[in-house]
Coordinates of C-alpha atoms in Angstrom, one line a residue:
X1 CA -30.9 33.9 4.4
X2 CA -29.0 36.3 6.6
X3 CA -25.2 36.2 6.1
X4 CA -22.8 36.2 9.1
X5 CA -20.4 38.0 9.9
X6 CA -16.8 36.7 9.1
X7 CA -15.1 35.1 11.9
X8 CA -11.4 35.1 10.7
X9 CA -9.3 38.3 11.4
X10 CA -8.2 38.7 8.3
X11 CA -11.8 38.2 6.7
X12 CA -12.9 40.9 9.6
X13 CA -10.1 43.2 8.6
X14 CA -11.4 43.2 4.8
X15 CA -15.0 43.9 5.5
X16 CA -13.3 46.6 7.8
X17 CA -11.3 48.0 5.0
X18 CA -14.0 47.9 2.5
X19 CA -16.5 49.6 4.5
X20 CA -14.5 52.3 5.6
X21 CA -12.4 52.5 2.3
X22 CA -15.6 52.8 0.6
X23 CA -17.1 55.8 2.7
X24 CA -13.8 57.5 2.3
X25 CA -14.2 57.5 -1.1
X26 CA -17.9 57.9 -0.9
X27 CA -17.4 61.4 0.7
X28 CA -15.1 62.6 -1.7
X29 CA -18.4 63.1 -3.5
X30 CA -19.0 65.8 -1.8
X31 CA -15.8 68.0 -3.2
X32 CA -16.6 67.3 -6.6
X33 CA -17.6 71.0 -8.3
X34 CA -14.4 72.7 -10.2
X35 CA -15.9 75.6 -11.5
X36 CA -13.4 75.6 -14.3
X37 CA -14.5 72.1 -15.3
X38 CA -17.6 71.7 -17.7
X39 CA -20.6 70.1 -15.6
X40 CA -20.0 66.9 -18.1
X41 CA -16.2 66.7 -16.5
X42 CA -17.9 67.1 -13.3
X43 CA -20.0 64.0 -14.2
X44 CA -17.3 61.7 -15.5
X45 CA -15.2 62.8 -11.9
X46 CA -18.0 61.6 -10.0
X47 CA -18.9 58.3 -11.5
X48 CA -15.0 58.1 -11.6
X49 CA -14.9 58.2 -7.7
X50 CA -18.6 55.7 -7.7
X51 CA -17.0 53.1 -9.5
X52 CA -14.0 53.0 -7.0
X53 CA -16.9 52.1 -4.6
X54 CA -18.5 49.6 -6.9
X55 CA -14.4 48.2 -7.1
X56 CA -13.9 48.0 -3.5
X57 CA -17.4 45.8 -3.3
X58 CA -16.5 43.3 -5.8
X59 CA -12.8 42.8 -4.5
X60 CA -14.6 42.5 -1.2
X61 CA -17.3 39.9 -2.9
X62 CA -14.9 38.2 -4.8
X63 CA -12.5 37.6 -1.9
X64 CA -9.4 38.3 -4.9
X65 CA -7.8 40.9 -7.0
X66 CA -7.2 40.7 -10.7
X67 CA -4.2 42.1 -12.7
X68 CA -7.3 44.0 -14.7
X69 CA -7.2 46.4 -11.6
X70 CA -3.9 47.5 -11.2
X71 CA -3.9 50.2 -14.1
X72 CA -7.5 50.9 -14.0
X73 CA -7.3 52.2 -10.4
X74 CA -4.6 55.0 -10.8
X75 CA -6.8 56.2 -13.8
X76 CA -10.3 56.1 -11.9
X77 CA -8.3 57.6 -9.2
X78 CA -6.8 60.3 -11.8
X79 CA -9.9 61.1 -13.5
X80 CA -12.0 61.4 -10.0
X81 CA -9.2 63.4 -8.2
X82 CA -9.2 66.3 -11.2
X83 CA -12.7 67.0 -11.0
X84 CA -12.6 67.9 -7.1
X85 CA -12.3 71.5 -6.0
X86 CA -9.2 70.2 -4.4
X87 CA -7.3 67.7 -6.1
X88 CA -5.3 67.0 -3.1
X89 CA -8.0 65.5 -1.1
X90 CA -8.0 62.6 -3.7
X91 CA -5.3 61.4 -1.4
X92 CA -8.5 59.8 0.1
X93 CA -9.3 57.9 -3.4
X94 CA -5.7 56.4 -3.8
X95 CA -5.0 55.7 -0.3
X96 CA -8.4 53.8 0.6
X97 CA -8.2 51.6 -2.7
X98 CA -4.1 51.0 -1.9
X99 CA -5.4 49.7 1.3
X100 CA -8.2 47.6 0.3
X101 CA -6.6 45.6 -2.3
X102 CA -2.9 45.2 -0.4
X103 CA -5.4 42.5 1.6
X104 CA -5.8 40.4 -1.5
X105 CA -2.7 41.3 -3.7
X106 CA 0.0 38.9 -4.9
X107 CA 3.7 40.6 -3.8
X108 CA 4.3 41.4 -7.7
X109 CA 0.4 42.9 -7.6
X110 CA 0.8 45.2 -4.8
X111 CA 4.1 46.5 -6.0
X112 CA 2.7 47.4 -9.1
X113 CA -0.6 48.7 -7.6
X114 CA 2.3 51.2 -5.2
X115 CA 3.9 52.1 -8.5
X116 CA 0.3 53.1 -9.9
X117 CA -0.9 55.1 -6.9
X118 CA 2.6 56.8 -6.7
X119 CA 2.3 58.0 -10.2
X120 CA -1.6 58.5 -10.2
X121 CA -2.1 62.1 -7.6
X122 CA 0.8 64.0 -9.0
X123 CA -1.1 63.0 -13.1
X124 CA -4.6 64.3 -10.9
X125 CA -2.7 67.8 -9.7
X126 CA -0.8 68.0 -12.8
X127 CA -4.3 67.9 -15.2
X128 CA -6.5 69.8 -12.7
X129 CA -6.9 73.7 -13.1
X130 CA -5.3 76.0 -10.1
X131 CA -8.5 77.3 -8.4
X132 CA -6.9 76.8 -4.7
X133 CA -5.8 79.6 -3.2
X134 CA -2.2 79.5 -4.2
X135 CA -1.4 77.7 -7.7
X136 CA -0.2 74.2 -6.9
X137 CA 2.1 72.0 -9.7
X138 CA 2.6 68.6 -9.8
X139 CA 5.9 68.7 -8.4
X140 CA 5.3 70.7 -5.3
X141 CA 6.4 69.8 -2.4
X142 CA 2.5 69.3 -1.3
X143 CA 2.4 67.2 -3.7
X144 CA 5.3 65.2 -3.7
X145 CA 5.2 64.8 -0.2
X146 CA 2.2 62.5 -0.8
X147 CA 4.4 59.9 -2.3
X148 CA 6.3 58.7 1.1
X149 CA 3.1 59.1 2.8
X150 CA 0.9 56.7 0.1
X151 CA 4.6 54.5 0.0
X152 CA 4.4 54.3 4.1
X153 CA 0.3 53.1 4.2
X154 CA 1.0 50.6 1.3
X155 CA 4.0 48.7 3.5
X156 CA 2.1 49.3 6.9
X157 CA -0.7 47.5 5.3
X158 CA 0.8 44.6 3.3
X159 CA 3.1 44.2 6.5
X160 CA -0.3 43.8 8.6
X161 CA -2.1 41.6 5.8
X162 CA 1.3 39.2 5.8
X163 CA 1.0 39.3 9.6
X164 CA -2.9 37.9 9.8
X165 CA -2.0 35.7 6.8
X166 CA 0.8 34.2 8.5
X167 CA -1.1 33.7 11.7
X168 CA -4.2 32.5 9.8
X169 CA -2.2 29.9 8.1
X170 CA -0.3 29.2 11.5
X171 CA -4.0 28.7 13.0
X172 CA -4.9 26.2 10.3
X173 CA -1.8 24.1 10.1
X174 CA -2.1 23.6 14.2
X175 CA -5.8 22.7 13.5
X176 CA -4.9 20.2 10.4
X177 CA -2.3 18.7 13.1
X178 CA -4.7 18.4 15.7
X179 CA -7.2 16.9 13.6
X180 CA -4.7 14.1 12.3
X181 CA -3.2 13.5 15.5
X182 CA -6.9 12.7 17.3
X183 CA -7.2 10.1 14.2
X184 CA -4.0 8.7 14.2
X185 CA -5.0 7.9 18.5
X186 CA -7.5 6.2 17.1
X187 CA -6.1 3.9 14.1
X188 CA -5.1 0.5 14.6
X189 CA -4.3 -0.5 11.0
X190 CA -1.1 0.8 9.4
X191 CA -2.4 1.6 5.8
X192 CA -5.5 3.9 7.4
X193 CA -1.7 6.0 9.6
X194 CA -0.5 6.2 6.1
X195 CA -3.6 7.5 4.4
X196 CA -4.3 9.9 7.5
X197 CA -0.6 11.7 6.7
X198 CA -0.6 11.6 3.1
X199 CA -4.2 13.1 3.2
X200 CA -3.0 15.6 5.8
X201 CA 0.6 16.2 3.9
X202 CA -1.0 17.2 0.6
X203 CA -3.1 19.6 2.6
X204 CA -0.7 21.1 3.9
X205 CA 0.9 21.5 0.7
X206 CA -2.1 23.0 -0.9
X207 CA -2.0 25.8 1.9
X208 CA 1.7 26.9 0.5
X209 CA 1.8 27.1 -3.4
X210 CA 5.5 26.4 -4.6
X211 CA 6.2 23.8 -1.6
X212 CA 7.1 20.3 -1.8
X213 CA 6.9 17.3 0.8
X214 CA 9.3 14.3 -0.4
X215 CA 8.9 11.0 2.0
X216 CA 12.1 8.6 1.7
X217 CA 12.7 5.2 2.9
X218 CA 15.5 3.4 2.8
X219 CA 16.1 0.2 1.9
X220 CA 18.7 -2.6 1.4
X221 CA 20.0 -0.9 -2.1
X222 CA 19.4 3.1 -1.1
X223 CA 16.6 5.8 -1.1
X224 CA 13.3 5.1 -2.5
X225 CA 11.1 7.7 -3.1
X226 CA 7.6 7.1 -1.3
X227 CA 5.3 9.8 -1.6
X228 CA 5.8 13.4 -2.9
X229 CA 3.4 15.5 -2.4
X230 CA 3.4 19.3 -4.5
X231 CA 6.5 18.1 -6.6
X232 CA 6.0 17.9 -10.2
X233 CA 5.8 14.3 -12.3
X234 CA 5.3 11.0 -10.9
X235 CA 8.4 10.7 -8.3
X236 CA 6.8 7.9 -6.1
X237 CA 8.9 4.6 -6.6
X238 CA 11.7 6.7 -8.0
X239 CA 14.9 5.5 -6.7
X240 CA 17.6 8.5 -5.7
X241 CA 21.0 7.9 -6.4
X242 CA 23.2 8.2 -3.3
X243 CA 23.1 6.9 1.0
X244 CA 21.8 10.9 1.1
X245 CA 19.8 12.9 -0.3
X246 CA 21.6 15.2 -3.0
X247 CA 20.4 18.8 -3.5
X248 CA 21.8 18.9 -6.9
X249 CA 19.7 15.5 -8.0
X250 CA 16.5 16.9 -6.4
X251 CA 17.2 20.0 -8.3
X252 CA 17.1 18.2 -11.2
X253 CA 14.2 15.7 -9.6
X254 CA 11.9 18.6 -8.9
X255 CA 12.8 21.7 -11.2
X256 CA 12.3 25.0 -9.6
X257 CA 12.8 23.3 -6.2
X258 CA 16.2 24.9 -5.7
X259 CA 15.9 25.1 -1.4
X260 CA 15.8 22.1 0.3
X261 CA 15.5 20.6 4.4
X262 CA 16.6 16.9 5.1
X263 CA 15.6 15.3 7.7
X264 CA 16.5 12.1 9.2
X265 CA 12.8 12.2 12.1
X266 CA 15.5 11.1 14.9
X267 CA 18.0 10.0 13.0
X268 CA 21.1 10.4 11.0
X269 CA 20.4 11.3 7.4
X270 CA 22.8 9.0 6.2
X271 CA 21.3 6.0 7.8
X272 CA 18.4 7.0 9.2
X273 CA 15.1 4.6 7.6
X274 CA 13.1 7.3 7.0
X275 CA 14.0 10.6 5.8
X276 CA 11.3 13.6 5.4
X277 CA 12.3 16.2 2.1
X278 CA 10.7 19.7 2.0
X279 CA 11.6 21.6 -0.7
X280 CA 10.4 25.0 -2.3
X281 CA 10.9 27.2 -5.1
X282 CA 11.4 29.6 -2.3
X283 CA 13.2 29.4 1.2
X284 CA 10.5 27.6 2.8
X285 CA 9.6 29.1 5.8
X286 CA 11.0 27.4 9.5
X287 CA 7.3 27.2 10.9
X288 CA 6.4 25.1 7.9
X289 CA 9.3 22.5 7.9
X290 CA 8.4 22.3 11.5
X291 CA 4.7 21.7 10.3
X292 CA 5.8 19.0 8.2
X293 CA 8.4 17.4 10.4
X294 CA 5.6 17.3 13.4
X295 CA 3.1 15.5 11.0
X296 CA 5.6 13.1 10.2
X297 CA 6.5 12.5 13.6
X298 CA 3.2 11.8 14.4
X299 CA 2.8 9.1 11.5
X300 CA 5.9 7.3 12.5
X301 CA 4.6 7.4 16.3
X302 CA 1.5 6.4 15.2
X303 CA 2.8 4.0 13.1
X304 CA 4.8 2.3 15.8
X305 CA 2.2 2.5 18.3
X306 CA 0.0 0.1 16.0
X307 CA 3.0 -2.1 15.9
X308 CA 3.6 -2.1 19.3
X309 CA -0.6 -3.0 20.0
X310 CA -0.4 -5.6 17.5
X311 CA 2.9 -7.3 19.5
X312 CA 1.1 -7.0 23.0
X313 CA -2.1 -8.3 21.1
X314 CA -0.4 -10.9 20.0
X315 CA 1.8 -11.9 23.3
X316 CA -1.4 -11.5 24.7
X317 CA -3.5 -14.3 22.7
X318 CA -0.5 -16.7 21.6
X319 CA 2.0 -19.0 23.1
X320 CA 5.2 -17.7 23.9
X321 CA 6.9 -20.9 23.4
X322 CA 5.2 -22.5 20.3
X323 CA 3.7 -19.4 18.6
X324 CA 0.3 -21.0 18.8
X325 CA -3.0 -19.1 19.9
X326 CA -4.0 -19.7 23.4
X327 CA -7.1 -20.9 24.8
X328 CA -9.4 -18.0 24.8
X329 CA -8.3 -16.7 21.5
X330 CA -9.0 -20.3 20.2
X331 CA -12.9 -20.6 22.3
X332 CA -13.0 -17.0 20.3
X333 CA -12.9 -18.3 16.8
X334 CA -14.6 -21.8 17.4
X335 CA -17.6 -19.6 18.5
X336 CA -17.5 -17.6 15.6
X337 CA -17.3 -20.7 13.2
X338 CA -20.1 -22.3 15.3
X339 CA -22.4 -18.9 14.6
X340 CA -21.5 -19.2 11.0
X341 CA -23.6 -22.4 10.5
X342 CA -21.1 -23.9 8.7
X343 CA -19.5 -28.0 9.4
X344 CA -17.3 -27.5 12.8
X345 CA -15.1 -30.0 13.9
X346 CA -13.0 -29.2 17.6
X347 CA -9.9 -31.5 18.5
X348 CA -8.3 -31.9 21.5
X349 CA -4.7 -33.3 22.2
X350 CA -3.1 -34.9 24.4
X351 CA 0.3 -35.9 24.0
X352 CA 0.9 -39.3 25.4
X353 CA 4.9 -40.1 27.1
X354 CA 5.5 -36.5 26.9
X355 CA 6.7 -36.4 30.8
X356 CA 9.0 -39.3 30.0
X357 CA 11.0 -37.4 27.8
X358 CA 10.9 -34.4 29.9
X359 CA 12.0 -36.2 32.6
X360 CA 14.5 -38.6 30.8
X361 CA 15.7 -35.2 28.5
X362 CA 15.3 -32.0 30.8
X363 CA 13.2 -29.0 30.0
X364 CA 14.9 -27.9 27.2
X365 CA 14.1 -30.9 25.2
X366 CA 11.0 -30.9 26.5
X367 CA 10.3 -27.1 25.2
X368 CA 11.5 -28.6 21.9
X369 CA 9.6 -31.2 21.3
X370 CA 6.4 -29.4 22.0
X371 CA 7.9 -26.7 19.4
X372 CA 8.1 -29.6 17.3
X373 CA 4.3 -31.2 18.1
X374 CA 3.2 -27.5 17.4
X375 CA 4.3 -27.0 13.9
X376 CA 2.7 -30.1 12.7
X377 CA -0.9 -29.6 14.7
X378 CA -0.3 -26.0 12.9
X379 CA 0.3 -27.9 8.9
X380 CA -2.8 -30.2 9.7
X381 CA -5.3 -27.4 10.6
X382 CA -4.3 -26.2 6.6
X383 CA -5.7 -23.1 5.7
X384 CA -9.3 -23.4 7.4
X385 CA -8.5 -24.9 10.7
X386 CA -6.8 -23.4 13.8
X387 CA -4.5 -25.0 15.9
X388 CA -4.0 -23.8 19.4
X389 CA -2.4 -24.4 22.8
X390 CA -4.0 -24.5 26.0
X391 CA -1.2 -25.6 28.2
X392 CA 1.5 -28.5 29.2
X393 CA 1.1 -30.7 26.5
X394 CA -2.6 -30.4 25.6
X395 CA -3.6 -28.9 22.0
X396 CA -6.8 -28.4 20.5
X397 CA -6.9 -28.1 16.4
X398 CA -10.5 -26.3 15.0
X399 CA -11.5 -28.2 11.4
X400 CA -14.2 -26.2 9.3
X401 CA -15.6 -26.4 5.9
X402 CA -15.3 -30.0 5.0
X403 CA -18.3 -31.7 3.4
X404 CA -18.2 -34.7 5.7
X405 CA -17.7 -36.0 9.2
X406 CA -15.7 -38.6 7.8
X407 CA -13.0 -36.4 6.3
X408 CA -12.4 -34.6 9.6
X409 CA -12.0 -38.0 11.2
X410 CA -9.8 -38.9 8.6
X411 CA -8.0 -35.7 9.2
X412 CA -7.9 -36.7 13.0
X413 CA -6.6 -40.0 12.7
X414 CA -4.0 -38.8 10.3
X415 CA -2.6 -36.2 12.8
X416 CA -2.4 -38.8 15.3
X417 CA -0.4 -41.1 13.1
X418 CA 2.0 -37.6 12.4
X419 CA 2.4 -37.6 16.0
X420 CA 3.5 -41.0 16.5
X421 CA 6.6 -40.2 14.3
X422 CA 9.8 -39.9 16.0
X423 CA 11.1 -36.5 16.9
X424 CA 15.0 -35.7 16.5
X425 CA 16.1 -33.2 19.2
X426 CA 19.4 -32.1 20.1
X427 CA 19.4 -35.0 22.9
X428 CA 18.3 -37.3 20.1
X429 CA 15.3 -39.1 18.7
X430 CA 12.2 -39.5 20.8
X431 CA 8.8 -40.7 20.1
X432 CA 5.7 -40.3 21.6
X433 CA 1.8 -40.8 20.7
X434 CA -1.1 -38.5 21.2
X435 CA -5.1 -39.3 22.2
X436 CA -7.5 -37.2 20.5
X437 CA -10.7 -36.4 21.2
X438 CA -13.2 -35.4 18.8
X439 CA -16.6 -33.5 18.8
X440 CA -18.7 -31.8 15.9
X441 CA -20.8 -28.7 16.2
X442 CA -24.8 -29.8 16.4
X443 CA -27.8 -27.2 16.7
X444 CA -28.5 -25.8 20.1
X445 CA -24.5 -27.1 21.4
X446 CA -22.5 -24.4 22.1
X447 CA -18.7 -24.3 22.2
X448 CA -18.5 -25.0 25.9
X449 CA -20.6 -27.6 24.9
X450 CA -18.2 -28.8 22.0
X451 CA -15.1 -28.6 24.1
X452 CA -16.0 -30.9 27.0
X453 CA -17.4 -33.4 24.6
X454 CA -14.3 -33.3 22.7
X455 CA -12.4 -33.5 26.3
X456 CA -14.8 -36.6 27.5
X457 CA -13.9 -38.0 23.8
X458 CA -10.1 -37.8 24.6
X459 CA -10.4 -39.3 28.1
X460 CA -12.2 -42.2 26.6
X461 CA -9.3 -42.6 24.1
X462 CA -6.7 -42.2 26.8
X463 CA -8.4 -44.8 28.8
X464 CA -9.0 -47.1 26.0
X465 CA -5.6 -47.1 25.5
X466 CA -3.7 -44.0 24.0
X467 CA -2.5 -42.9 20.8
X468 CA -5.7 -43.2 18.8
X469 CA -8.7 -41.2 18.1
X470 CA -12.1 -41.1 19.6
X471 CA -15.4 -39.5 17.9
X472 CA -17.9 -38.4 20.9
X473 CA -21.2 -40.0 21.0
X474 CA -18.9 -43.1 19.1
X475 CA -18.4 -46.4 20.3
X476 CA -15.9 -46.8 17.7
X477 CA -12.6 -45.8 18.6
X478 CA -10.3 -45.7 15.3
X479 CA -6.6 -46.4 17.0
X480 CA -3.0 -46.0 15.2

């Protein structure tokens, strides 16, 4: 299959430098013939200068130097340099392999690759026999002036290769960033926010070797370590020691680690809830911690943006007063339990003498005792019913997996006895009753269906009466 072409500048710039760097040397080919070398000197010169070429293509394959090549370079240089007519133009050999590899060297690498090809044209002059026109030595000013020249193309080349790096890295950050921030838009639960930074965080930390990420909350006793990313050991759940963060303790936290940012995302560090922690063997670079603290932003925003839907959701589906689902919310979950095949059993309740005590009491009391009506329609639907208001003093309650139609009745008349119980409000006691219909879910009903038999079963219960229970399709009213 064809291979593209790189797309990255940097990767463009190495195939650039390889191809060229490699003819360069390639044409050096073509000055090998010292006539006061033997022809087997002549030889070892020339596969000398091919195996720079064969270098240049495996760095170039491999996409990475090895500390292997720093000395053998100044000697293949050396060795191919000596066997030209004109040691000099080797300049060619050690410049075009300085070049090359300054795209792939570590800092340490490329200064000691400088140091080799420094050393390695005045060793090629010094070894080579004078045929030039005018005997040159190895410490001629011809030939020393080479050094500031090879010295000047090694920085103008690693200063270009840490340019394209930095921008590379720059590119891929705002692309990470971009990335998370379209999934954290889309998130709704706040444990899929958290896994979207932490997955994003440790990339980013994988991008800068020797960098750190600390996340802090705080709670009611101090600091709390949440989630460390690039730090050494298992920090999450370690507890720090002070209201902020110490550099001497994460210097003992995170060894190595000796530069440190604190950040309090919006707030003071000292009392901020959330604190953000980069940290790096080195000064970590301002772009980065900006990297970082934008990320983090994003989570918290993210984070409060799901809180803030799941508060309107909520307003939006319960009662503001009693806390209870509304209406459609309720219709919602009756139809699901009716789809599920299961035994469905729909309530509704109406409180009986609740204007009296709204009228006799005021508002307030009124608001209160419904409060009150609420929580125990909420402790009767247990942990498979749903209770809901729909408005005034009307309630519905949903009952689901029971085993018999009895035991929901049972359950009915129960409630409606729990009603019936006086109610102390701030004005006092009060008591009132409550007429509750009942329907169960049959094949081919639906929950319209259900609730307006429930419904006709309550006005039959409130006509017979009050304050008892009435089954649909019953002519057996059980009263309290």
């Amino acid at each position: 299959m064809r291979r593209q072409m790189p797309t990255r500048a940097l990767d463009r710039t190495r195939l650039a430098a390889a191809g060229i760097g490699g003819l360069a040397v390639l044409i050096q080919l073509g000055q090998v013939g010292n006539p006061l070398r033997s022809a087997v000197y002549e030889r070892v010169s020339a596969a000398a200068i091919v195996a720079l070429v064969v270098l240049l293509a495996v760095v170039y394959r491999r996409g990475r130097t090895s500390w292997w090549t720093v000395p053998v370079v100044p000697v293949l240089v050396t060795v191919g340099a000596s066997g030209l007519a004109d040691p000099l133009a080797g300049t060619a050999l050690s410049l075009a392999l300085l070049i090359a590899c300054s795209l792939y060297d570590t800092h340490r690498r490329w200064l000691a690759r400088m140091a080799g090809g420094i050393v390695a044209m005045p060793v090629a002059v010094a070894i080579s026999p004078a045929v030039v026109s005018q005997a040159t030595s190895w410490h001629a000013p011809s030939v020393l002036g080479l050094i500031p020249q090879i010295v000047l193309m090694g920085v103008l080349t690693r200063a270009f290769y840490l340019g394209l790096r930095r921008q590379e890295l720059a590119s891929t950050r705002d692309g990470m960033l971009a990335r998370a921030g379209r999934e954290l838009l889309a998130m709704s639960d706040g444990g899929q926010i958290r896994q979207v930074g932490e997955r994003t965080s440790a990339a980013l930390v994988r991008m800068h070797p020797g960098v750190a990420l600390l996340i802090v909350f705080r709670d009611s006793e101090g600091l709390v370590i949440a989630y460390a990313p690039g730090a050494p050991g298992e920090l999450a759940g370690r507890r720090l020691t002070g209201a902020t963060p110490d550099p001497a303790e994460l210097a003992a936290l995170v060894p190595g680690f000796r530069d440190w940012h604190v950040d309090g995302l919006g707030g003071d560090p000292a009392t901020a809830p959330l604190l953000m922690l980069v940290g790096g063997r080195r000064p970590v670079p301002d772009d980065l911690v900006d990297a970082f603290r934008s990320l983090s932003y994003q989570v918290k925003l993210a984070d409060e943006a799901q809180l803030a839907r799941a508060e309107l959701e909520y307003r939006a589906h319960h009662d503001h007063l009693t806390g209870l689902p509304t209406r459609a919310k309720f219709l919602g979950a009756a139809q699901d339990a009716i789809a599920g095949g299961g035994a469905v059993a729909l309530l509704t309740i109406d409180l009986d003498g609740f204007k009296r005590v709204n009228d006799r009491h005021g508002h307030a009391a009124g608001d209160e005792l419904l409060v009150a009506v609420a929580r125990r329609i909420a402790v009767a639907a247990g942990s498979h019913g749903l209770a809901a208001r729909f408005g005034g003093d009307e309630f519905a309650l949903l009952l689901s997996d029971f085993d018999d139609p009895a035991r929901a009745e049972e359950a009915a008349g129960r409630l409606c006895a729990e009603l019936a119980e006086p109610v102390l409000l701030t004005a006092g006691p009060v008591r009132i009753g409550a007429s509750i219909g009942v329907a169960f879910a049959e094949p081919g009903v639906t929950v319209t269906d259900l609730l307006r038999h429930a419904d006709m079963a309550m006005y039959t219960a409130k006509a017979g009466g009050k304050n008892r229970v009435v089954r649909y399709g019953s002519d057996h009213p059980v009263s309290v």
